[in-house]
């Protein structure tokens, strides 16, 4: 048996695709291994949202060659599509596959395994505009929850983003095929599925035409699936409709947890970003969620230091978020990417200012998360448990994304248990007590 190790950078979508590609290598005799297990093959699934992700890819290649100098190293993912020539020049890289080609790895790989591939092309990547195929993917055995890809690509030309360049046009699986995958996953004993995609609310485009909607997918899952619970990874505020919010509020299977990208709380900056909403719509969406799901957890993506974001406009964002009924923030310092609209926007924000703004929002996020957790003390929740790094304990997430810690019980791993929340520990986690059935 040959060993393959995957190193996945970036989003949940990449994790789903890495897992599926790993399974496709099994008929070739590959078994999944850890990075340090001297694998014969390393597959590095890259992200290119920020410059740091690019740098990390190069570092991982160096580390792979230290672990096994005779290994084959393959690079896939967004960075591989955007800068294939740059990656192919990295010492130690044997093969670079673009977005079209990464799912063809089992077919393309064999010549590169014999260490006599000096005359073979390192780079196999076609233009992204031809990438209209949809490849279903899901993760299993990596985490307690499964990430199920239902949509890929994006038709939104946000000023800062390279994703449309790396993944192509919006396209989706069909409702019927998604339901089939859900039952395939259910047979593996999975208790929770996270629906993921690049722009998940845009689900339903097949061969360039809209034939279904995300709301139809959600309705079908509620009616026909056997999995206990579902989570929506992230959805744009302009695609989170009132109809969908009301439906999710009465759902038995979809949990009250939303991750809604904001990016800026300043309308002026939102226009520079080419976002498809203003902050008033965002307020409306948060208010609508809290009306039907008072204990819902709401996470927010924010970019700081976008070109044109003056100190005054950043303070608009800070004050907007401070007054909003949200639960936590994911904060990203703006990173300039080639071939995006933002490259030409002035003035630029220097690194020191971006770091200071990021720090302010991280502190605000900690405050928001703690306030949300404290609001849940004394309540009950349904928690899906997994093992903890701390001996004698296990932890898991409630339906509304509260991280709960309880004493370890091996019989309750990968099960959903009713828990009463007690209080927060020093790490800001919720301590709980599992209730008897």
Short mmCIF file of C-alpha atoms in Angstrom, two decimals:
data_model
loop_
_atom_site.label_atom_id
_atom_site.label_comp_id
_atom_site.label_asym_id
_atom_site.label_seq_id
_atom_site.Cartn_x
_atom_site.Cartn_y
_atom_site.Cartn_z
CA UNK A 1 0.00 0.00 0.00
CA UNK A 2 1.17 3.53 -0.80
CA UNK A 3 0.57 6.44 1.57
CA UNK A 4 -0.86 9.85 0.66
CA UNK A 5 -1.04 12.90 2.92
CA UNK A 6 -3.26 15.91 2.21
CA UNK A 7 -2.53 19.38 3.51
CA UNK A 8 -5.56 21.60 3.03
CA UNK A 9 -5.49 25.39 3.23
CA UNK A 10 -8.49 27.70 3.25
CA UNK A 11 -12.21 27.10 3.34
CA UNK A 12 -14.60 24.27 4.18
CA UNK A 13 -15.07 23.74 0.45
CA UNK A 14 -11.40 22.81 0.11
CA UNK A 15 -11.73 20.28 2.94
CA UNK A 16 -14.70 18.66 1.20
CA UNK A 17 -12.78 18.44 -2.08
CA UNK A 18 -9.60 17.09 -0.44
CA UNK A 19 -11.58 14.31 1.19
CA UNK A 20 -13.27 13.33 -2.08
CA UNK A 21 -10.01 13.39 -4.04
CA UNK A 22 -8.37 11.23 -1.34
CA UNK A 23 -11.13 8.62 -1.74
CA UNK A 24 -10.64 8.65 -5.51
CA UNK A 25 -7.02 7.52 -4.97
CA UNK A 26 -7.99 4.42 -2.98
CA UNK A 27 -8.43 2.18 -6.08
CA UNK A 28 -4.79 2.99 -6.92
CA UNK A 29 -3.71 1.46 -3.61
CA UNK A 30 -3.28 4.68 -1.65
CA UNK A 31 -4.22 4.93 2.02
CA UNK A 32 -4.62 8.26 3.79
CA UNK A 33 -1.76 9.08 6.15
CA UNK A 34 -0.63 11.92 8.36
CA UNK A 35 1.85 14.51 7.12
CA UNK A 36 4.69 13.14 9.31
CA UNK A 37 4.16 9.48 8.30
CA UNK A 38 6.65 9.70 5.39
CA UNK A 39 3.96 9.42 2.72
CA UNK A 40 4.83 8.58 -0.87
CA UNK A 41 2.54 11.33 -2.13
CA UNK A 42 1.75 14.79 -0.77
CA UNK A 43 -1.27 16.66 -2.15
CA UNK A 44 -1.40 20.31 -1.10
CA UNK A 45 -4.81 21.89 -1.66
CA UNK A 46 -4.21 25.63 -1.76
CA UNK A 47 -6.08 28.82 -1.06
CA UNK A 48 -5.24 32.20 -2.54
CA UNK A 49 -7.53 34.57 -0.66
CA UNK A 50 -4.57 36.28 0.99
CA UNK A 51 -0.86 36.66 0.38
CA UNK A 52 -0.21 34.65 3.55
CA UNK A 53 -1.97 31.64 2.01
CA UNK A 54 0.44 31.83 -0.95
CA UNK A 55 3.46 31.95 1.35
CA UNK A 56 2.15 29.05 3.43
CA UNK A 57 1.94 26.85 0.34
CA UNK A 58 5.66 27.33 -0.31
CA UNK A 59 6.47 26.52 3.32
CA UNK A 60 4.40 23.32 3.23
CA UNK A 61 6.28 22.11 0.12
CA UNK A 62 9.61 22.61 1.91
CA UNK A 63 8.36 20.71 4.96
CA UNK A 64 7.03 17.86 2.80
CA UNK A 65 10.42 17.37 1.18
CA UNK A 66 12.08 17.33 4.60
CA UNK A 67 9.71 14.56 5.73
CA UNK A 68 10.29 12.45 2.61
CA UNK A 69 12.77 13.72 0.00
CA UNK A 70 11.66 10.95 -2.40
CA UNK A 71 7.98 11.82 -2.26
CA UNK A 72 5.85 13.16 -5.11
CA UNK A 73 4.36 16.60 -4.42
CA UNK A 74 1.19 17.72 -6.19
CA UNK A 75 -0.33 21.20 -5.83
CA UNK A 76 -4.04 21.80 -6.48
CA UNK A 77 -6.58 24.47 -5.50
CA UNK A 78 -7.10 28.18 -6.06
CA UNK A 79 -3.43 29.22 -5.91
CA UNK A 80 -2.63 26.48 -8.44
CA UNK A 81 -5.21 27.90 -10.84
CA UNK A 82 -4.23 31.55 -10.42
CA UNK A 83 -0.42 31.24 -10.45
CA UNK A 84 0.46 27.84 -11.92
CA UNK A 85 3.80 28.91 -13.44
CA UNK A 86 4.90 30.47 -10.14
CA UNK A 87 4.07 27.27 -8.24
CA UNK A 88 5.68 24.95 -10.78
CA UNK A 89 8.95 26.82 -10.19
CA UNK A 90 8.95 26.00 -6.45
CA UNK A 91 11.73 23.46 -5.75
CA UNK A 92 10.23 20.08 -4.92
CA UNK A 93 6.94 20.49 -6.79
CA UNK A 94 6.32 17.65 -9.24
CA UNK A 95 2.87 18.46 -10.61
CA UNK A 96 0.48 21.43 -10.59
CA UNK A 97 -3.17 20.82 -11.48
CA UNK A 98 -5.69 23.56 -12.27
CA UNK A 99 -9.35 23.71 -11.31
CA UNK A 100 -10.36 21.58 -14.30
CA UNK A 101 -7.75 18.95 -13.69
CA UNK A 102 -7.59 18.38 -9.90
CA UNK A 103 -10.42 15.84 -9.97
CA UNK A 104 -8.51 13.93 -12.68
CA UNK A 105 -5.60 13.28 -10.31
CA UNK A 106 -5.93 9.44 -10.36
CA UNK A 107 -5.63 9.48 -14.17
CA UNK A 108 -2.85 12.06 -14.42
CA UNK A 109 -0.73 10.91 -11.47
CA UNK A 110 0.90 7.56 -12.43
CA UNK A 111 3.79 8.91 -14.58
CA UNK A 112 4.83 11.22 -11.72
CA UNK A 113 5.22 8.45 -9.15
CA UNK A 114 8.27 6.74 -10.61
CA UNK A 115 10.68 9.62 -9.85
CA UNK A 116 11.72 9.58 -13.53
CA UNK A 117 9.38 12.38 -14.59
CA UNK A 118 11.98 15.04 -15.39
CA UNK A 119 10.78 15.31 -18.98
CA UNK A 120 7.09 15.43 -18.05
CA UNK A 121 5.20 18.73 -17.87
CA UNK A 122 4.92 20.01 -14.31
CA UNK A 123 1.90 22.10 -15.15
CA UNK A 124 -1.52 20.91 -16.33
CA UNK A 125 -3.98 23.79 -16.00
CA UNK A 126 -6.52 25.02 -18.54
CA UNK A 127 -8.17 28.43 -18.65
CA UNK A 128 -10.80 28.83 -15.93
CA UNK A 129 -13.44 30.12 -18.34
CA UNK A 130 -13.83 26.60 -19.67
CA UNK A 131 -14.45 25.18 -16.23
CA UNK A 132 -18.19 24.55 -16.32
CA UNK A 133 -18.14 21.01 -14.92
CA UNK A 134 -19.48 20.43 -11.43
CA UNK A 135 -17.75 17.90 -9.17
CA UNK A 136 -19.64 16.72 -6.09
CA UNK A 137 -17.52 16.47 -2.94
CA UNK A 138 -17.86 15.78 0.76
CA UNK A 139 -15.57 15.13 3.72
CA UNK A 140 -15.78 12.04 5.91
CA UNK A 141 -13.66 10.73 8.79
CA UNK A 142 -11.87 14.08 9.10
CA UNK A 143 -14.18 15.67 11.67
CA UNK A 144 -17.39 14.82 13.52
CA UNK A 145 -19.28 17.03 11.09
CA UNK A 146 -19.27 16.43 7.35
CA UNK A 147 -18.79 19.27 4.85
CA UNK A 148 -20.99 18.69 1.79
CA UNK A 149 -20.31 20.81 -1.28
CA UNK A 150 -23.52 21.76 -3.08
CA UNK A 151 -22.32 24.74 -5.17
CA UNK A 152 -19.11 26.00 -6.75
CA UNK A 153 -17.87 29.17 -8.47
CA UNK A 154 -19.19 32.72 -8.20
CA UNK A 155 -20.67 35.35 -10.51
CA UNK A 156 -20.13 38.22 -8.06
CA UNK A 157 -17.18 40.47 -9.09
CA UNK A 158 -16.31 41.83 -5.63
CA UNK A 159 -13.41 44.27 -5.91
CA UNK A 160 -11.02 42.40 -3.58
CA UNK A 161 -11.72 38.79 -4.54
CA UNK A 162 -9.97 36.31 -6.85
CA UNK A 163 -12.41 33.43 -6.32
CA UNK A 164 -14.28 33.92 -9.64
CA UNK A 165 -10.87 33.84 -11.38
CA UNK A 166 -9.88 30.68 -9.52
CA UNK A 167 -13.15 28.73 -9.56
CA UNK A 168 -15.11 30.09 -12.49
CA UNK A 169 -18.82 30.66 -12.92
CA UNK A 170 -21.49 29.74 -10.40
CA UNK A 171 -22.72 26.17 -10.85
CA UNK A 172 -24.42 23.59 -8.68
CA UNK A 173 -25.42 20.03 -8.12
CA UNK A 174 -29.10 19.11 -8.51
CA UNK A 175 -31.44 18.79 -5.53
CA UNK A 176 -31.93 15.11 -6.38
CA UNK A 177 -28.19 14.38 -6.43
CA UNK A 178 -27.61 16.29 -3.18
CA UNK A 179 -30.28 14.17 -1.48
CA UNK A 180 -28.56 11.04 -2.78
CA UNK A 181 -25.21 12.17 -1.35
CA UNK A 182 -26.86 12.96 1.99
CA UNK A 183 -28.13 9.38 2.26
CA UNK A 184 -24.68 8.08 1.25
CA UNK A 185 -23.21 10.15 4.08
CA UNK A 186 -25.94 9.05 6.52
CA UNK A 187 -24.95 5.42 5.95
CA UNK A 188 -21.52 6.28 7.40
CA UNK A 189 -23.04 7.28 10.75
CA UNK A 190 -22.65 11.03 10.34
CA UNK A 191 -24.84 13.14 12.64
CA UNK A 192 -24.38 16.63 11.16
CA UNK A 193 -23.80 17.99 7.67
CA UNK A 194 -22.53 21.48 6.87
CA UNK A 195 -23.74 22.62 3.45
CA UNK A 196 -20.93 24.50 1.76
CA UNK A 197 -20.05 26.27 -1.47
CA UNK A 198 -18.46 29.46 -2.77
CA UNK A 199 -21.78 31.31 -2.94
CA UNK A 200 -24.24 28.82 -1.52
CA UNK A 201 -27.30 31.05 -1.77
CA UNK A 202 -26.82 31.04 -5.55
CA UNK A 203 -27.48 27.28 -5.67
CA UNK A 204 -29.46 26.04 -8.64
CA UNK A 205 -27.46 27.07 -11.72
CA UNK A 206 -26.72 24.16 -14.06
CA UNK A 207 -25.08 24.57 -17.49
CA UNK A 208 -25.35 28.34 -17.17
CA UNK A 209 -29.09 28.39 -16.45
CA UNK A 210 -31.01 28.63 -13.19
CA UNK A 211 -33.21 25.55 -12.83
CA UNK A 212 -33.56 25.30 -9.02
CA UNK A 213 -33.09 27.49 -5.94
CA UNK A 214 -31.40 27.21 -2.56
CA UNK A 215 -34.79 27.49 -0.89
CA UNK A 216 -35.97 24.44 -2.84
CA UNK A 217 -32.88 22.54 -1.70
CA UNK A 218 -33.51 23.43 1.94
CA UNK A 219 -37.17 22.38 1.68
CA UNK A 220 -36.24 19.04 0.11
CA UNK A 221 -33.63 18.32 2.79
CA UNK A 222 -36.11 19.12 5.55
CA UNK A 223 -38.69 16.78 4.04
CA UNK A 224 -36.62 13.84 2.81
CA UNK A 225 -33.25 13.53 4.56
CA UNK A 226 -32.50 11.20 7.48
CA UNK A 227 -29.54 13.10 8.96
CA UNK A 228 -30.28 14.65 12.36
CA UNK A 229 -29.12 18.17 11.67
CA UNK A 230 -27.81 20.55 9.02
CA UNK A 231 -25.81 23.75 9.19
CA UNK A 232 -25.45 26.39 6.45
CA UNK A 233 -21.80 27.37 6.17
CA UNK A 234 -22.13 30.94 4.88
CA UNK A 235 -24.73 32.86 2.89
CA UNK A 236 -24.70 36.32 1.35
CA UNK A 237 -27.15 38.76 3.03
CA UNK A 238 -28.87 39.62 -0.26
CA UNK A 239 -29.57 35.90 -0.84
CA UNK A 240 -30.82 35.24 2.68
CA UNK A 241 -34.47 35.90 1.91
CA UNK A 242 -37.29 36.53 4.38
CA UNK A 243 -38.96 33.36 3.09
CA UNK A 244 -35.85 31.34 3.89
CA UNK A 245 -35.44 32.85 7.37
CA UNK A 246 -39.05 32.07 8.31
CA UNK A 247 -38.70 28.50 7.03
CA UNK A 248 -35.46 27.91 8.93
CA UNK A 249 -37.06 29.33 12.07
CA UNK A 250 -39.57 26.46 12.07
CA UNK A 251 -37.15 23.80 10.83
CA UNK A 252 -36.53 20.62 12.77
CA UNK A 253 -33.27 19.79 10.97
CA UNK A 254 -31.60 23.12 10.21
CA UNK A 255 -29.89 24.63 13.24
CA UNK A 256 -30.20 28.31 14.30
CA UNK A 257 -26.69 29.28 13.26
CA UNK A 258 -25.92 31.75 10.47
CA UNK A 259 -22.66 32.99 9.06
CA UNK A 260 -23.38 36.09 6.98
CA UNK A 261 -20.55 38.01 5.27
CA UNK A 262 -20.72 41.75 5.88
CA UNK A 263 -17.18 42.85 4.90
CA UNK A 264 -17.81 46.49 5.89
CA UNK A 265 -20.28 48.44 7.99
CA UNK A 266 -19.76 51.53 5.84
CA UNK A 267 -21.97 51.97 2.79
CA UNK A 268 -19.21 53.96 1.10
CA UNK A 269 -16.78 51.05 1.49
CA UNK A 270 -19.41 48.50 0.46
CA UNK A 271 -19.76 50.41 -2.81
CA UNK A 272 -15.98 50.36 -3.30
CA UNK A 273 -16.07 46.62 -2.65
CA UNK A 274 -18.82 46.15 -5.27
CA UNK A 275 -20.97 44.33 -2.72
CA UNK A 276 -24.62 43.82 -3.67
CA UNK A 277 -26.27 45.36 -0.62
CA UNK A 278 -26.04 48.24 1.81
CA UNK A 279 -25.74 47.95 5.56
CA UNK A 280 -29.46 48.65 6.06
CA UNK A 281 -30.25 45.30 4.42
CA UNK A 282 -27.83 43.60 6.79
CA UNK A 283 -29.63 45.09 9.80
CA UNK A 284 -32.92 43.88 8.36
CA UNK A 285 -31.59 40.30 7.98
CA UNK A 286 -30.19 40.17 11.53
CA UNK A 287 -33.44 41.60 12.95
CA UNK A 288 -35.53 39.08 11.01
CA UNK A 289 -33.43 36.17 12.28
CA UNK A 290 -33.64 37.25 15.90
CA UNK A 291 -37.43 37.71 15.66
CA UNK A 292 -38.02 34.05 14.78
CA UNK A 293 -34.88 32.55 16.44
CA UNK A 294 -34.00 34.66 19.52
CA UNK A 295 -31.12 32.35 20.50
CA UNK A 296 -29.64 32.11 17.01
CA UNK A 297 -25.89 32.49 16.66
CA UNK A 298 -24.85 34.96 13.95
CA UNK A 299 -21.25 35.15 12.73
CA UNK A 300 -19.92 37.95 10.54
CA UNK A 301 -17.03 38.22 8.04
CA UNK A 302 -15.31 41.62 8.00
CA UNK A 303 -12.41 42.93 5.89
CA UNK A 304 -10.33 45.76 7.36
CA UNK A 305 -8.04 48.07 5.41
CA UNK A 306 -9.70 47.80 2.00
CA UNK A 307 -8.39 50.60 -0.28
CA UNK A 308 -10.43 53.73 0.32
CA UNK A 309 -11.29 52.79 3.94
CA UNK A 310 -10.36 55.95 5.82
CA UNK A 311 -10.13 56.00 9.65
CA UNK A 312 -13.58 57.62 9.72
CA UNK A 313 -15.10 54.91 7.50
CA UNK A 314 -13.51 52.18 9.63
CA UNK A 315 -15.09 53.72 12.74
CA UNK A 316 -18.44 53.51 10.94
CA UNK A 317 -17.85 49.76 10.65
CA UNK A 318 -16.78 49.45 14.28
CA UNK A 319 -19.78 51.35 15.63
CA UNK A 320 -22.14 49.49 13.30
CA UNK A 321 -20.90 46.10 14.52
CA UNK A 322 -20.83 47.20 18.16
CA UNK A 323 -24.53 48.03 18.00
CA UNK A 324 -25.54 44.88 16.09
CA UNK A 325 -27.01 41.77 17.77
CA UNK A 326 -24.35 39.36 16.51
CA UNK A 327 -22.30 36.61 18.15
CA UNK A 328 -18.76 36.66 16.74
CA UNK A 329 -16.58 38.07 13.94
CA UNK A 330 -14.14 36.60 11.44
CA UNK A 331 -11.73 39.44 10.71
CA UNK A 332 -9.51 39.56 7.61
CA UNK A 333 -6.93 42.27 6.90
CA UNK A 334 -7.24 43.25 3.23
CA UNK A 335 -4.62 41.55 1.06
CA UNK A 336 -3.99 42.93 -2.40
CA UNK A 337 -4.49 40.32 -5.13
CA UNK A 338 -3.46 40.77 -8.77
CA UNK A 339 -6.17 41.20 -11.41
CA UNK A 340 -8.78 42.55 -8.98
CA UNK A 341 -10.57 45.91 -9.13
CA UNK A 342 -9.23 46.94 -5.71
CA UNK A 343 -5.66 47.14 -7.01
CA UNK A 344 -6.50 50.49 -8.64
CA UNK A 345 -8.47 51.99 -5.73
CA UNK A 346 -6.82 54.78 -3.72
CA UNK A 347 -5.85 55.61 -1.05
CA UNK A 348 -4.16 52.45 0.22
CA UNK A 349 -4.18 51.56 3.93
CA UNK A 350 -0.76 50.79 5.40
CA UNK A 351 0.02 47.59 7.27
CA UNK A 352 0.20 49.21 10.71
CA UNK A 353 -3.30 50.68 10.34
CA UNK A 354 -4.69 47.36 9.12
CA UNK A 355 -3.16 45.58 12.11
CA UNK A 356 -4.61 48.12 14.55
CA UNK A 357 -8.08 47.90 13.00
CA UNK A 358 -7.92 44.12 13.02
CA UNK A 359 -6.95 44.13 16.70
CA UNK A 360 -9.89 46.39 17.58
CA UNK A 361 -12.34 44.07 15.84
CA UNK A 362 -10.84 40.94 17.39
CA UNK A 363 -11.37 42.47 20.83
CA UNK A 364 -14.94 43.36 19.84
CA UNK A 365 -15.47 39.79 18.62
CA UNK A 366 -14.32 38.36 21.97
CA UNK A 367 -16.74 40.71 23.73
CA UNK A 368 -19.63 39.72 21.45
CA UNK A 369 -18.93 36.00 21.77
CA UNK A 370 -18.73 36.18 25.57
CA UNK A 371 -21.97 38.16 25.77
CA UNK A 372 -23.69 35.60 23.54
CA UNK A 373 -22.42 32.68 25.62
CA UNK A 374 -23.45 34.37 28.87
CA UNK A 375 -26.94 34.86 27.45
CA UNK A 376 -27.16 31.06 27.10
CA UNK A 377 -26.14 30.22 30.70
CA UNK A 378 -28.84 28.18 32.42
CA UNK A 379 -30.47 27.14 29.15
CA UNK A 380 -30.50 23.70 27.53
CA UNK A 381 -29.09 22.73 24.16
CA UNK A 382 -28.42 19.76 21.88
CA UNK A 383 -24.66 19.16 21.62
CA UNK A 384 -22.82 16.92 19.14
CA UNK A 385 -19.78 15.67 21.05
CA UNK A 386 -16.25 14.94 19.92
CA UNK A 387 -13.09 14.23 21.89
CA UNK A 388 -11.19 17.10 23.46
CA UNK A 389 -7.47 17.85 23.57
CA UNK A 390 -7.86 18.25 27.36
CA UNK A 391 -7.70 14.88 29.16
CA UNK A 392 -10.87 13.87 30.96
CA UNK A 393 -13.17 16.10 28.94
CA UNK A 394 -15.06 16.08 25.66
CA UNK A 395 -16.50 19.00 23.79
CA UNK A 396 -18.87 19.81 20.98
CA UNK A 397 -21.06 22.45 19.44
CA UNK A 398 -24.68 23.05 20.28
CA UNK A 399 -27.23 23.66 17.56
CA UNK A 400 -26.62 27.42 17.95
CA UNK A 401 -22.82 27.00 17.87
CA UNK A 402 -22.00 27.26 21.56
CA UNK A 403 -18.82 25.29 22.31
CA UNK A 404 -19.64 23.14 25.34
CA UNK A 405 -17.22 21.17 27.57
CA UNK A 406 -18.33 18.26 29.79
CA UNK A 407 -16.62 15.29 31.51
CA UNK A 408 -15.49 12.59 29.07
CA UNK A 409 -17.81 9.67 28.31
CA UNK A 410 -16.68 7.40 25.43
CA UNK A 411 -20.24 6.26 24.77
CA UNK A 412 -21.31 9.81 23.95
CA UNK A 413 -18.67 10.59 21.31
CA UNK A 414 -20.34 11.36 17.95
CA UNK A 415 -23.76 11.48 19.59
CA UNK A 416 -26.13 14.38 20.15
CA UNK A 417 -26.92 14.86 23.84
CA UNK A 418 -29.16 17.29 25.70
CA UNK A 419 -27.02 19.52 27.92
CA UNK A 420 -27.76 22.18 30.50
CA UNK A 421 -25.33 25.08 30.28
CA UNK A 422 -23.76 26.17 33.58
CA UNK A 423 -21.09 28.87 33.23
CA UNK A 424 -18.05 29.91 31.22
CA UNK A 425 -14.54 28.62 31.99
CA UNK A 426 -11.35 30.69 31.73
CA UNK A 427 -11.01 29.84 28.02
CA UNK A 428 -14.46 31.25 27.35
CA UNK A 429 -16.00 27.82 26.72
CA UNK A 430 -19.36 26.85 28.15
CA UNK A 431 -19.28 24.25 30.92
CA UNK A 432 -22.28 21.94 30.86
CA UNK A 433 -24.01 18.92 32.33
CA UNK A 434 -25.35 16.11 30.15
CA UNK A 435 -28.96 15.43 31.11
CA UNK A 436 -30.39 11.95 31.48
CA UNK A 437 -32.86 10.92 28.80
#
